XYZ file of C-alpha atoms in Angstrom:
750
model
C -22.778 -55.113 -36.257
C -19.578 -56.067 -38.127
C -16.818 -57.466 -35.885
C -13.158 -57.615 -36.905
C -10.410 -59.760 -35.360
C -6.909 -58.318 -35.165
C -3.771 -60.265 -34.223
C -0.929 -57.975 -33.212
C 2.700 -58.945 -32.726
C 4.455 -57.944 -29.552
C 7.158 -56.097 -31.457
C 6.070 -52.767 -32.866
C 6.033 -52.213 -36.632
C 8.654 -50.035 -38.362
C 8.199 -46.302 -38.464
C 6.443 -44.822 -41.468
C 8.566 -44.205 -44.547
C 8.524 -40.421 -44.189
C 10.055 -40.725 -40.736
C 13.053 -42.752 -42.019
C 16.147 -40.692 -42.911
C 17.227 -40.916 -46.528
C 20.208 -43.079 -47.401
C 22.638 -42.644 -50.306
C 21.567 -44.195 -53.589
C 23.029 -47.466 -54.882
C 23.169 -49.517 -58.066
C 21.112 -52.648 -58.543
C 22.867 -55.398 -56.604
C 19.862 -57.658 -56.122
C 20.677 -61.254 -57.022
C 17.337 -61.532 -58.830
C 18.424 -58.996 -61.454
C 17.874 -60.156 -65.012
C 20.948 -61.177 -66.998
C 20.933 -58.615 -69.791
C 24.411 -57.569 -68.648
C 25.836 -61.084 -69.109
C 24.084 -62.695 -72.054
C 24.473 -61.926 -75.739
C 21.722 -59.897 -77.357
C 19.177 -62.050 -79.240
C 19.167 -61.656 -83.019
C 17.937 -63.274 -86.241
C 20.432 -66.108 -85.814
C 19.522 -66.955 -82.187
C 16.213 -65.792 -80.733
C 15.311 -64.526 -77.273
C 13.432 -67.785 -76.687
C 16.641 -69.786 -77.040
C 15.680 -71.319 -80.396
C 17.541 -71.061 -83.713
C 16.380 -67.928 -85.536
C 15.129 -67.555 -89.118
C 18.639 -66.558 -90.281
C 20.437 -69.406 -88.476
C 23.006 -71.186 -90.644
C 25.842 -73.651 -90.269
C 28.680 -74.783 -92.504
C 29.150 -78.290 -93.870
C 32.356 -80.247 -94.458
C 32.380 -83.573 -96.342
C 35.374 -85.918 -96.296
C 36.680 -88.723 -98.484
C 39.627 -90.307 -96.655
C 42.019 -93.161 -97.415
C 44.362 -94.236 -94.630
C 46.745 -97.097 -93.956
C 48.037 -98.319 -90.608
C 51.695 -99.357 -90.462
C 51.490 -101.733 -87.493
C 55.201 -102.567 -87.493
C 56.283 -98.918 -87.224
C 53.130 -97.571 -85.495
C 52.516 -94.928 -88.144
C 49.425 -93.721 -89.956
C 49.449 -92.546 -93.589
C 46.529 -90.738 -95.164
C 45.089 -88.671 -97.971
C 41.772 -86.840 -97.872
C 39.561 -84.694 -100.043
C 37.495 -82.099 -98.189
C 34.480 -80.440 -99.771
C 33.582 -77.333 -97.772
C 30.167 -75.683 -98.177
C 29.876 -71.988 -97.300
C 26.349 -71.445 -95.976
C 27.259 -68.195 -94.217
C 25.798 -64.917 -95.499
C 29.299 -63.496 -96.057
C 32.231 -64.556 -98.276
C 35.299 -66.290 -96.798
C 38.816 -65.223 -97.785
C 40.531 -68.206 -96.164
C 39.771 -71.493 -94.412
C 41.008 -72.750 -91.046
C 41.865 -76.425 -90.590
C 42.612 -78.068 -87.238
C 45.854 -80.050 -86.846
C 45.320 -81.439 -83.360
C 48.090 -84.035 -83.683
C 50.525 -81.101 -83.651
C 49.883 -80.998 -79.909
C 52.447 -83.860 -79.921
C 54.893 -82.359 -82.405
C 58.516 -82.178 -81.263
C 58.389 -78.361 -81.358
C 54.896 -78.043 -79.836
C 54.377 -75.093 -77.518
C 51.797 -76.916 -75.406
C 54.350 -78.431 -73.014
C 55.961 -75.004 -72.535
C 52.877 -73.563 -70.809
C 53.017 -76.116 -68.000
C 54.739 -75.256 -64.724
C 57.501 -77.663 -63.704
C 59.287 -78.617 -60.498
C 62.110 -80.978 -59.681
C 60.793 -84.024 -57.854
C 62.612 -85.294 -54.787
C 63.065 -88.712 -56.405
C 62.519 -90.418 -59.770
C 62.359 -93.961 -61.003
C 65.092 -94.757 -63.496
C 62.467 -95.021 -66.233
C 60.853 -91.715 -65.261
C 64.168 -89.843 -65.087
C 65.267 -91.226 -68.446
C 61.986 -90.288 -70.126
C 61.995 -86.768 -68.710
C 65.618 -85.729 -69.051
C 67.468 -88.121 -71.368
C 65.168 -89.274 -74.151
C 64.524 -87.249 -77.278
C 61.026 -85.748 -77.393
C 58.487 -87.916 -79.219
C 57.463 -86.358 -82.519
C 53.807 -87.113 -83.134
C 52.884 -84.064 -85.197
C 51.360 -84.083 -88.676
C 53.802 -84.289 -91.584
C 51.903 -82.452 -94.336
C 53.126 -83.524 -97.783
C 50.788 -81.358 -99.846
C 47.634 -79.232 -99.887
C 46.227 -79.167 -103.433
C 43.121 -77.720 -105.030
C 40.657 -79.756 -107.089
C 42.953 -79.486 -110.132
C 46.001 -80.766 -108.254
C 47.533 -77.280 -108.006
C 49.314 -76.463 -104.706
C 47.427 -74.073 -102.426
C 49.001 -71.454 -100.196
C 48.879 -72.316 -96.507
C 50.550 -71.497 -93.233
C 50.655 -73.651 -90.089
C 50.319 -71.937 -86.727
C 50.838 -74.715 -84.155
C 47.577 -76.714 -84.167
C 45.870 -74.577 -86.827
C 46.443 -74.329 -90.578
C 45.154 -71.405 -92.638
C 44.516 -72.117 -96.315
C 44.465 -68.924 -98.381
C 41.983 -68.860 -101.262
C 42.715 -67.357 -104.661
C 39.279 -65.737 -104.547
C 36.718 -65.429 -101.742
C 34.326 -68.329 -101.300
C 30.931 -66.689 -101.753
C 27.740 -67.559 -99.857
C 26.223 -70.730 -101.287
C 29.460 -71.839 -102.929
C 31.608 -74.875 -102.119
C 35.266 -75.729 -102.604
C 37.173 -79.039 -102.728
C 40.824 -79.559 -101.849
C 43.109 -82.454 -100.923
C 45.683 -83.019 -98.186
C 48.281 -85.771 -97.830
C 49.896 -86.468 -94.457
C 51.401 -89.003 -92.061
C 52.338 -89.105 -88.392
C 53.838 -91.325 -85.704
C 51.216 -92.879 -83.424
C 51.798 -92.339 -79.715
C 51.831 -95.036 -77.039
C 49.269 -93.340 -74.828
C 50.377 -95.258 -71.727
C 53.847 -93.738 -72.068
C 53.226 -90.361 -73.710
C 49.576 -89.776 -72.890
C 46.808 -88.595 -75.187
C 43.179 -89.141 -76.065
C 44.106 -91.617 -78.755
C 47.076 -93.761 -79.753
C 47.948 -97.378 -79.063
C 48.215 -99.713 -76.076
C 50.963 -102.326 -76.255
C 50.703 -105.846 -74.787
C 54.136 -107.260 -74.016
C 52.861 -110.821 -73.457
C 51.872 -111.356 -77.100
C 53.579 -108.318 -78.702
C 50.330 -106.864 -80.040
C 48.709 -103.449 -80.019
C 45.193 -102.106 -79.581
C 44.779 -98.897 -81.594
C 42.247 -96.220 -80.665
C 42.667 -93.593 -83.350
C 41.151 -90.103 -83.442
C 42.172 -86.568 -84.395
C 44.059 -88.497 -87.078
C 43.142 -86.306 -90.062
C 43.207 -82.533 -90.722
C 39.705 -81.366 -89.723
C 37.769 -78.242 -90.627
C 37.268 -75.691 -87.876
C 33.838 -74.233 -87.108
C 32.755 -70.943 -88.643
C 29.528 -69.477 -87.214
C 27.607 -66.360 -86.231
C 29.084 -66.282 -82.700
C 32.868 -66.681 -83.086
C 33.497 -66.346 -86.796
C 36.280 -68.935 -87.110
C 36.757 -70.916 -83.909
C 40.519 -71.176 -84.338
C 41.597 -71.177 -80.706
C 44.718 -73.301 -80.317
C 44.441 -76.825 -78.926
C 46.415 -76.634 -75.680
C 45.152 -79.965 -74.392
C 42.181 -79.339 -72.063
C 39.597 -77.683 -74.297
C 38.403 -80.315 -76.718
C 36.889 -79.804 -80.128
C 34.568 -77.644 -82.220
C 33.612 -79.257 -85.522
C 31.062 -78.843 -88.341
C 28.777 -81.633 -89.500
C 29.349 -83.478 -92.740
C 29.351 -86.807 -94.586
C 32.320 -89.198 -94.434
C 33.556 -91.932 -96.778
C 36.570 -93.568 -95.102
C 38.683 -96.506 -96.293
C 41.050 -97.957 -93.674
C 43.732 -100.505 -94.585
C 45.091 -102.650 -91.730
C 46.597 -106.150 -91.260
C 44.194 -108.789 -92.566
C 43.680 -110.429 -89.163
C 42.547 -107.214 -87.454
C 38.988 -106.660 -86.228
C 37.800 -103.075 -86.458
C 34.989 -100.767 -85.440
C 34.557 -97.142 -86.444
C 32.198 -94.236 -86.918
C 29.638 -95.025 -89.609
C 28.190 -98.115 -91.261
C 30.519 -100.832 -92.540
C 30.070 -101.150 -96.308
C 31.954 -104.404 -96.984
C 31.262 -106.688 -94.040
C 31.436 -109.776 -96.238
C 35.024 -108.894 -97.216
C 36.343 -108.597 -93.665
C 34.269 -111.109 -91.637
C 34.276 -114.877 -92.033
C 31.017 -116.583 -93.090
C 30.528 -117.787 -89.495
C 31.004 -114.286 -88.159
C 28.555 -112.905 -90.720
C 25.925 -115.400 -89.581
C 26.463 -114.457 -85.930
C 26.192 -110.753 -86.780
C 22.896 -111.339 -88.560
C 21.638 -113.114 -85.439
C 22.731 -110.131 -83.287
C 20.609 -107.719 -85.358
C 17.519 -109.670 -84.248
C 18.539 -110.259 -80.606
C 17.320 -107.679 -78.098
C 17.812 -109.362 -74.721
C 21.533 -110.199 -74.588
C 24.755 -109.753 -76.582
C 25.685 -112.207 -79.311
C 29.414 -112.977 -79.587
C 30.412 -112.431 -83.219
C 34.212 -112.744 -82.996
C 34.928 -115.256 -80.261
C 37.723 -115.264 -77.711
C 39.160 -118.382 -79.342
C 39.293 -116.636 -82.717
C 40.964 -113.596 -81.160
C 43.613 -115.728 -79.424
C 44.405 -117.483 -82.708
C 44.854 -114.127 -84.466
C 47.160 -112.899 -81.677
C 49.521 -115.810 -82.289
C 49.595 -116.002 -86.095
C 49.928 -112.345 -87.149
C 48.978 -112.176 -90.803
C 51.297 -110.376 -93.216
C 48.372 -109.624 -95.566
C 46.156 -106.547 -95.596
C 42.445 -105.787 -95.701
C 40.578 -102.547 -96.276
C 37.512 -101.706 -94.189
C 35.101 -99.236 -95.805
C 32.841 -97.017 -93.692
C 30.193 -94.445 -94.572
C 28.793 -91.936 -92.079
C 26.155 -89.296 -92.720
C 25.707 -86.046 -90.793
C 28.462 -86.576 -88.214
C 30.938 -84.066 -86.863
C 33.959 -86.355 -86.558
C 35.347 -89.818 -87.208
C 37.210 -92.307 -85.005
C 38.173 -95.963 -85.270
C 39.734 -98.780 -83.259
C 41.531 -101.828 -84.613
C 43.454 -104.838 -83.289
C 43.923 -108.558 -83.883
C 43.194 -109.020 -80.167
C 39.546 -107.998 -80.389
C 36.577 -110.076 -79.290
C 33.404 -108.598 -80.812
C 29.837 -108.811 -79.470
C 26.625 -106.943 -80.260
C 22.897 -106.776 -79.637
C 19.962 -104.864 -81.069
C 18.333 -101.965 -79.194
C 14.679 -101.133 -79.802
C 13.957 -97.413 -79.653
C 10.566 -95.870 -80.296
C 11.349 -94.986 -83.885
C 14.071 -97.392 -84.973
C 16.536 -100.141 -84.099
C 20.191 -99.436 -83.317
C 23.079 -101.806 -82.590
C 24.973 -101.804 -79.279
C 28.496 -103.133 -79.872
C 31.621 -103.875 -77.810
C 35.151 -104.816 -78.856
C 37.686 -105.901 -76.254
C 40.700 -108.175 -75.687
C 40.613 -111.377 -73.677
C 42.229 -109.440 -70.817
C 38.913 -107.598 -70.356
C 36.854 -110.731 -69.735
C 34.725 -111.742 -67.922
C 33.835 -108.134 -67.042
C 33.314 -106.792 -70.553
C 31.482 -109.764 -71.955
C 29.006 -109.565 -69.107
C 28.388 -105.831 -68.889
C 29.715 -103.589 -71.671
C 27.159 -104.089 -74.450
C 24.267 -104.268 -71.995
C 25.346 -100.909 -70.552
C 25.587 -99.411 -74.057
C 22.012 -100.529 -74.780
C 20.767 -99.160 -71.448
C 22.433 -95.812 -72.120
C 20.802 -95.429 -75.532
C 17.359 -96.176 -74.080
C 17.722 -93.850 -71.093
C 19.232 -90.888 -72.947
C 16.660 -91.240 -75.717
C 13.886 -90.977 -73.138
C 15.185 -87.653 -71.827
C 16.249 -86.133 -75.181
C 15.494 -87.707 -78.587
C 15.704 -91.141 -80.170
C 19.290 -92.074 -80.946
C 19.576 -91.314 -84.680
C 22.702 -93.270 -85.604
C 22.829 -96.960 -86.596
C 25.132 -98.093 -83.766
C 27.077 -97.206 -80.628
C 30.398 -98.945 -79.941
C 32.302 -99.382 -76.667
C 36.030 -100.143 -77.012
C 38.117 -101.527 -74.156
C 41.133 -99.210 -73.881
C 42.772 -99.239 -70.476
C 43.263 -95.832 -68.835
C 41.024 -94.192 -71.433
C 37.663 -92.484 -71.501
C 37.026 -90.621 -74.731
C 34.185 -90.191 -77.188
C 33.556 -89.798 -80.917
C 30.420 -90.236 -83.042
C 29.153 -93.821 -82.656
C 32.358 -95.005 -80.932
C 34.165 -94.466 -77.630
C 37.091 -95.865 -75.626
C 36.529 -96.955 -72.036
C 38.690 -98.156 -69.153
C 38.176 -101.114 -66.821
C 39.864 -104.507 -66.737
C 39.994 -107.318 -64.149
C 43.315 -107.945 -62.427
C 45.592 -110.736 -63.677
C 43.624 -113.288 -61.633
C 40.312 -112.151 -63.105
C 39.121 -110.427 -59.905
C 36.627 -107.599 -60.326
C 35.877 -105.360 -57.360
C 32.600 -103.438 -57.117
C 34.583 -100.226 -57.451
C 36.073 -101.406 -60.742
C 32.762 -102.738 -62.073
C 30.781 -99.597 -61.330
C 33.670 -97.398 -62.431
C 33.773 -99.122 -65.817
C 29.993 -98.959 -66.181
C 29.949 -95.251 -65.361
C 32.633 -94.505 -67.935
C 30.743 -96.463 -70.600
C 27.497 -94.632 -69.820
C 29.321 -91.310 -69.887
C 31.235 -91.857 -73.120
C 28.316 -93.431 -74.996
C 26.181 -90.559 -73.677
C 28.499 -88.096 -75.407
C 26.844 -89.152 -78.661
C 24.037 -86.824 -77.568
C 26.214 -84.034 -76.131
C 28.263 -82.841 -78.061
C 28.214 -85.206 -81.050
C 24.613 -84.320 -81.939
C 23.800 -81.264 -79.780
C 27.054 -79.847 -81.105
C 28.371 -77.312 -78.593
C 31.778 -75.638 -78.738
C 33.992 -77.736 -76.452
C 37.048 -75.606 -77.116
C 35.325 -72.738 -75.300
C 32.659 -74.265 -72.995
C 33.543 -77.688 -71.622
C 30.530 -77.747 -69.291
C 28.054 -77.667 -72.195
C 28.914 -81.250 -73.076
C 30.596 -82.647 -69.956
C 28.198 -81.120 -67.448
C 24.979 -81.917 -69.311
C 26.242 -85.399 -70.075
C 27.270 -86.045 -66.452
C 23.760 -85.034 -65.362
C 22.176 -87.537 -67.769
C 24.748 -90.126 -66.710
C 23.439 -89.789 -63.154
C 19.860 -90.393 -64.326
C 20.986 -93.423 -66.341
C 22.868 -94.843 -63.358
C 19.802 -94.517 -61.146
C 17.643 -96.213 -63.759
C 20.116 -99.089 -63.893
C 20.043 -99.447 -60.097
C 18.366 -97.132 -57.580
C 21.267 -97.792 -55.206
C 23.949 -97.206 -57.838
C 27.040 -95.627 -56.173
C 27.081 -92.475 -58.313
C 30.097 -90.204 -57.836
C 28.444 -87.066 -59.201
C 24.916 -85.700 -59.282
C 23.481 -85.521 -55.739
C 23.742 -82.020 -54.285
C 25.706 -83.021 -51.188
C 28.568 -84.433 -53.260
C 29.575 -81.005 -54.583
C 29.922 -79.479 -51.094
C 33.637 -80.261 -50.576
C 34.389 -78.410 -53.831
C 31.996 -75.491 -53.271
C 33.397 -74.888 -49.787
C 37.018 -74.977 -50.967
C 39.638 -72.251 -51.220
C 38.243 -69.516 -53.472
C 41.694 -68.967 -55.014
C 41.293 -72.289 -56.793
C 37.660 -71.922 -57.846
C 36.398 -70.448 -61.107
C 32.849 -69.879 -62.351
C 31.504 -72.633 -64.580
C 31.446 -70.008 -67.342
C 35.228 -70.127 -67.702
C 37.336 -71.199 -70.646
C 38.519 -74.801 -70.479
C 42.206 -73.917 -70.204
C 41.814 -71.675 -67.131
C 40.159 -74.159 -64.763
C 42.064 -75.418 -61.712
C 39.776 -78.328 -60.789
C 38.586 -79.556 -64.166
C 36.454 -82.488 -63.034
C 34.626 -80.561 -60.339
C 34.104 -77.401 -62.375
C 33.208 -78.767 -65.814
C 31.567 -82.079 -64.867
C 30.324 -82.160 -61.284
C 29.137 -78.618 -60.567
C 26.995 -78.132 -63.712
C 25.580 -81.659 -63.356
C 24.720 -80.985 -59.715
C 23.133 -77.667 -60.645
C 20.872 -79.352 -63.174
C 19.955 -81.991 -60.624
C 19.018 -79.266 -58.100
C 16.916 -77.558 -60.766
C 15.121 -80.810 -61.514
C 14.564 -82.046 -57.972
C 14.256 -78.881 -55.893
C 13.553 -75.757 -57.959
C 11.593 -76.622 -61.111
C 10.284 -80.116 -60.472
C 10.775 -83.112 -62.752
C 7.872 -82.453 -65.126
C 8.796 -78.862 -65.972
C 12.513 -79.572 -66.074
C 12.278 -82.665 -68.259
C 10.078 -80.907 -70.817
C 12.390 -77.895 -71.008
C 15.535 -80.018 -71.221
C 14.045 -82.145 -73.983
C 13.004 -78.961 -75.800
C 16.598 -77.722 -75.724
C 17.932 -81.049 -76.981
C 15.481 -81.181 -79.875
C 15.869 -77.520 -80.825
C 19.633 -77.869 -81.101
C 20.255 -81.434 -82.294
C 22.578 -81.327 -85.306
C 23.165 -77.622 -84.616
C 25.638 -75.436 -82.681
C 24.115 -74.061 -79.429
C 25.654 -71.494 -77.078
C 25.215 -71.221 -73.292
C 22.615 -68.478 -73.793
C 20.574 -70.801 -76.021
C 20.467 -73.338 -73.196
C 19.660 -70.809 -70.463
C 16.909 -69.143 -72.482
C 15.294 -72.382 -73.627
C 15.092 -73.743 -70.073
C 13.153 -70.625 -69.025
C 11.142 -70.295 -72.230
C 9.783 -73.846 -72.044
C 9.024 -73.846 -68.307
C 7.856 -70.335 -67.311
C 10.382 -70.460 -64.461
C 12.599 -67.376 -64.075
C 16.072 -68.797 -63.584
C 18.314 -65.764 -64.142
C 19.168 -65.768 -60.428
C 20.278 -69.401 -60.734
C 22.432 -68.985 -63.851
C 23.960 -65.825 -62.380
C 24.874 -67.478 -59.090
C 25.630 -71.089 -60.021
C 27.246 -70.593 -63.449
C 28.681 -67.064 -63.469
C 30.071 -66.924 -59.914
C 31.658 -69.074 -57.236
C 28.945 -68.236 -54.707
C 28.054 -71.102 -52.398
C 24.861 -72.087 -50.588
C 24.659 -71.571 -46.833
C 21.192 -71.076 -45.357
C 20.661 -71.250 -41.616
C 18.255 -70.501 -38.786
C 19.184 -67.178 -37.225
C 16.399 -66.900 -34.652
C 13.210 -68.566 -33.440
C 10.628 -66.611 -31.440
C 7.806 -68.477 -29.711
C 4.390 -66.985 -28.975
C 1.089 -67.817 -27.354
C -2.287 -66.081 -27.714
C -3.827 -63.817 -25.051
C -6.672 -61.315 -24.902
C -4.697 -59.230 -22.376
C -2.478 -56.480 -23.720
C 1.171 -57.395 -22.939
C 2.984 -55.168 -20.434
C 5.036 -52.517 -22.177
C 3.215 -52.921 -25.467
C 3.327 -49.741 -27.564
C 1.305 -49.161 -30.688
C 2.714 -47.455 -33.754
C 0.636 -45.079 -35.909
C -0.799 -47.789 -38.127
C -1.785 -50.005 -35.201
C -3.496 -47.053 -33.489
C -5.477 -46.304 -36.630
C -6.605 -49.891 -36.982
C -7.576 -50.061 -33.282
C -9.702 -46.866 -33.465
C -11.548 -48.175 -36.499
C -12.092 -51.561 -34.872
C -13.319 -50.085 -31.567
C -16.161 -48.459 -33.451
C -17.052 -51.933 -34.689
C -16.807 -53.517 -31.232
C -13.800 -55.676 -32.280
C -11.520 -57.491 -29.840
C -7.754 -57.781 -30.027
C -5.937 -61.088 -29.715
C -2.331 -60.449 -28.696
C 0.614 -62.678 -29.612
C 2.720 -62.849 -26.486
C 6.366 -63.928 -26.601
C 7.709 -66.210 -23.910
C 10.812 -64.034 -23.785
C 13.664 -62.803 -25.935
C 16.004 -65.648 -25.074
C 17.206 -67.539 -28.163
C 15.883 -71.092 -28.412
C 13.743 -70.754 -25.222
C 11.043 -73.427 -25.258
C 7.331 -72.623 -24.970
C 6.170 -72.998 -21.365
C 2.458 -72.254 -21.640
C 0.610 -73.747 -24.625
C -2.412 -71.902 -25.868
C -5.842 -73.237 -24.891
C -8.228 -71.800 -27.460
C -11.232 -72.256 -25.166
C -9.710 -69.921 -22.553
C -9.775 -66.981 -24.970
C -13.473 -66.186 -24.711
C -13.485 -63.374 -27.258
C -11.935 -65.557 -29.974
C -14.280 -68.448 -29.140
C -17.251 -66.068 -29.259
C -16.153 -64.747 -32.643
C -15.649 -68.223 -34.093
C -19.033 -69.479 -32.823
C -20.787 -66.455 -34.238
C -19.132 -66.459 -37.689
C -19.011 -70.203 -38.503
C -21.504 -73.044 -38.490
C -20.805 -76.210 -36.515
C -19.778 -78.015 -39.707
C -17.469 -75.189 -40.661
C -15.954 -75.083 -37.181
C -15.007 -78.742 -37.555
C -12.860 -77.809 -40.537
C -11.097 -74.887 -38.863
C -7.525 -75.244 -37.780
C -6.839 -75.057 -34.063
C -3.269 -73.751 -33.712
C -1.891 -73.770 -30.177
C 1.766 -73.025 -30.904
C 3.303 -70.163 -32.883
C 6.914 -69.995 -34.060
C 8.401 -67.031 -35.903
C 11.508 -68.383 -37.648
C 14.112 -66.071 -39.138
C 16.308 -67.686 -41.780
C 19.598 -66.134 -42.790
C 21.889 -66.688 -45.749
C 25.609 -66.427 -44.927
C 26.331 -67.870 -48.386
C 25.947 -65.746 -51.511
C 23.977 -68.271 -53.559
C 20.190 -68.033 -53.497
C 18.170 -71.201 -53.028
C 14.627 -72.180 -51.957
C 14.190 -72.723 -48.216
C 13.323 -76.289 -47.280
C 12.228 -76.394 -43.629
C 11.258 -79.538 -41.763
C 9.258 -79.338 -38.535
C 9.568 -82.296 -36.209
C 6.870 -82.526 -33.543
C 7.212 -83.983 -30.076
C 5.363 -87.106 -31.195
C 8.046 -87.738 -33.880
C 5.892 -86.758 -36.864
C 7.741 -84.636 -39.459
C 6.287 -82.008 -41.771
C 8.107 -80.405 -44.700
C 7.609 -76.814 -45.912
C 9.212 -75.531 -49.133
C 9.403 -71.788 -49.784
C 10.300 -70.673 -53.344
C 13.565 -68.833 -53.867
C 11.600 -65.612 -54.387
C 11.231 -65.422 -50.591
C 14.630 -63.642 -50.735
C 13.519 -61.206 -53.434
C 13.393 -58.024 -51.284
C 16.129 -58.979 -48.856
C 18.835 -61.253 -50.162
C 20.106 -61.947 -46.629
C 17.165 -62.784 -44.325
C 13.656 -64.185 -44.570
C 11.018 -64.936 -41.911
C 8.081 -67.312 -41.702
C 5.511 -68.008 -38.993
C 4.447 -71.582 -38.324
C 1.136 -71.963 -36.478
C 0.856 -75.553 -35.309
C -1.502 -77.723 -33.297
C 1.384 -79.691 -31.767
C 4.558 -78.564 -30.071
C 7.595 -78.401 -32.351
C 10.609 -80.285 -31.049
C 13.033 -79.487 -33.854
C 13.303 -77.340 -36.996
C 15.790 -78.350 -39.708
C 16.776 -76.541 -42.896
C 17.430 -78.792 -45.923
C 17.123 -82.077 -44.020
C 17.780 -84.233 -47.117
C 20.784 -82.188 -48.334
C 19.104 -81.161 -51.584
C 20.582 -77.653 -51.973
C 24.377 -78.135 -51.611
C 24.383 -76.208 -48.323
C 28.051 -76.119 -47.305
C 27.501 -75.605 -43.547
C 24.751 -77.593 -41.867
C 25.839 -76.666 -38.340
C 23.475 -73.656 -38.494
C 20.591 -75.629 -40.029
C 18.983 -76.911 -36.825
C 16.910 -75.389 -33.998
C 17.365 -75.865 -31.095
C 21.087 -75.512 -31.758
C 22.939 -78.767 -31.398
C 26.248 -80.320 -32.286
C 25.780 -81.463 -35.883
C 27.984 -84.240 -37.183
C 28.932 -83.617 -40.798
C 26.750 -85.536 -43.205
C 29.152 -84.747 -46.026
C 32.039 -87.025 -45.047
C 30.709 -89.860 -47.186
C 30.680 -87.555 -50.211
C 34.185 -86.133 -49.899
C 36.526 -87.214 -52.670
C 40.266 -87.675 -52.572
């Protein structure tokens, strides 16, 4: 005769659906809803998989530029010829050119959008600069805009944008060439600020120049924005098309220079000894080779040549161009072996940066190229250059400026060393995002800063497992996520509207990706999907939707709930333990037990089959009450009889023998969904981790319950014991309830 075992909970089941009164209808507010309401509709340009579509196109802008640096007057003079290729399927009636230096024009509107207050006190220098000195005029002085025949073209300048009107529309497949002549005053970035400019050294009356945004640059035209001609207000960086550059830069003859692209006339600007050292560096993979020595740099500082030299650079398929020049520069380099090619890691720095830079900078550049290439694609450019520029951290194709100098006595603290290394990793890493995976920084800062900060964290950990990373681990974002909502914006916010730029555009997206990799998707699935995105969109212009869709398409992990919560809202994670009920097994029906209709039906059917009930008996309704009477399986004769009858001796040896039963109800005071990580700690000190996918919240976004049947008594239950989910309140994460000292204090930033 068939025998069936039923285990019934003490609490009765809900009434049948037809007995429940109807409630008013409601719209879909489930946090697992798909994101059709938020993401752009796929099309022939950008597919639903997140890949470029069959109609995808992008424009091309080629530049031939001649510039001269006036070191005595800190000015830059230039002429350029731009050849613009229209690959769009529609004609263009005009062209938009970016004039980012106009951010520093005397009549710039950028300063007028900033709120001001009167400080209680000023230094004499600060008061003079703010209220007495004439505004610095660093804007472009455009002398002409001519067509290929030298005829003036019609143009109008609107702050940081210039529209060039065409005599006839530029048709699909056509190209146009035109020339611009300009000059501007270079800013002292220590005094005036800015992403580029010069740093002055009073001791020897020399400058280090880090020069970018120095030429009128084509704006992006694409299938998403049309012309991306949003003004440059200062926070949102740049959107630029790819192209080829031929750039000739004339500077004092004793200057040493590095720039975007490959140097075409090294023999004209290096001494024979320096050429020999450079050749040695191209074959040295284990340590930097000093090419321009400190002694040579010191000699140049003192003598100050009145002659000039022209450095000639060529760069293919880059979106921008930057350069740095000074007679103070020491120059070292080493070769980096990647799977498909060799690249050069290079550093230029003044004597004031030693011994720190000579020891670490180029090695860190090489490490960054290797690590980023592993997670994305092999670095495609011939070199990556790190420039010592105090108080800076900025990136351009193949070259970047980085802070970090010893004090006047040469002392280097760990904070300074790791800070410098992190900036170098970050700025060199920008070669991948956005210099190659070319997102629109003017609109979406997180697409380059956030993704790059995430990879920076991986590179730091590969340098040293105990590296003191500032951003990446989930717990470090908690102080921001738990802050005043009035000063929080979703990640999907325009760059100019963000209150806490570093937390919103760098830390939160990087932390989100780290949570995806470590907690939600797993490293294997995440790494494959992330690499797929990088390779799909290298040398192209991706949007946020392209990233979101590719990560799902390549992993088979539905992440709409994550993008919706982490990127499109300011929801925070707070998961706790609301209740724990403890049970033991008995064959006696508990006093007061009442069956509902379904239980009665099951019992009648089972009685005809001579089945026995095993009842789960609660020790009482009190919260956190400990189990008094552990279950002894042998005392429940009916269960023992059933087991002996149904299983062989060998099979019985493999059966579990639970003695303790805990029904745990988890709640979610925070709005952000997240998997539940629960750790059981037994009385013997052994710990056991259980991870429940985020879909456990799918039918009730607020509560979820699980039953743990254990052989040993549970002493403690902890949610997220390793702080992997950015839970902002861990005081409700532990059962039995206890005073929980904040684990986040070490992560809180000033």
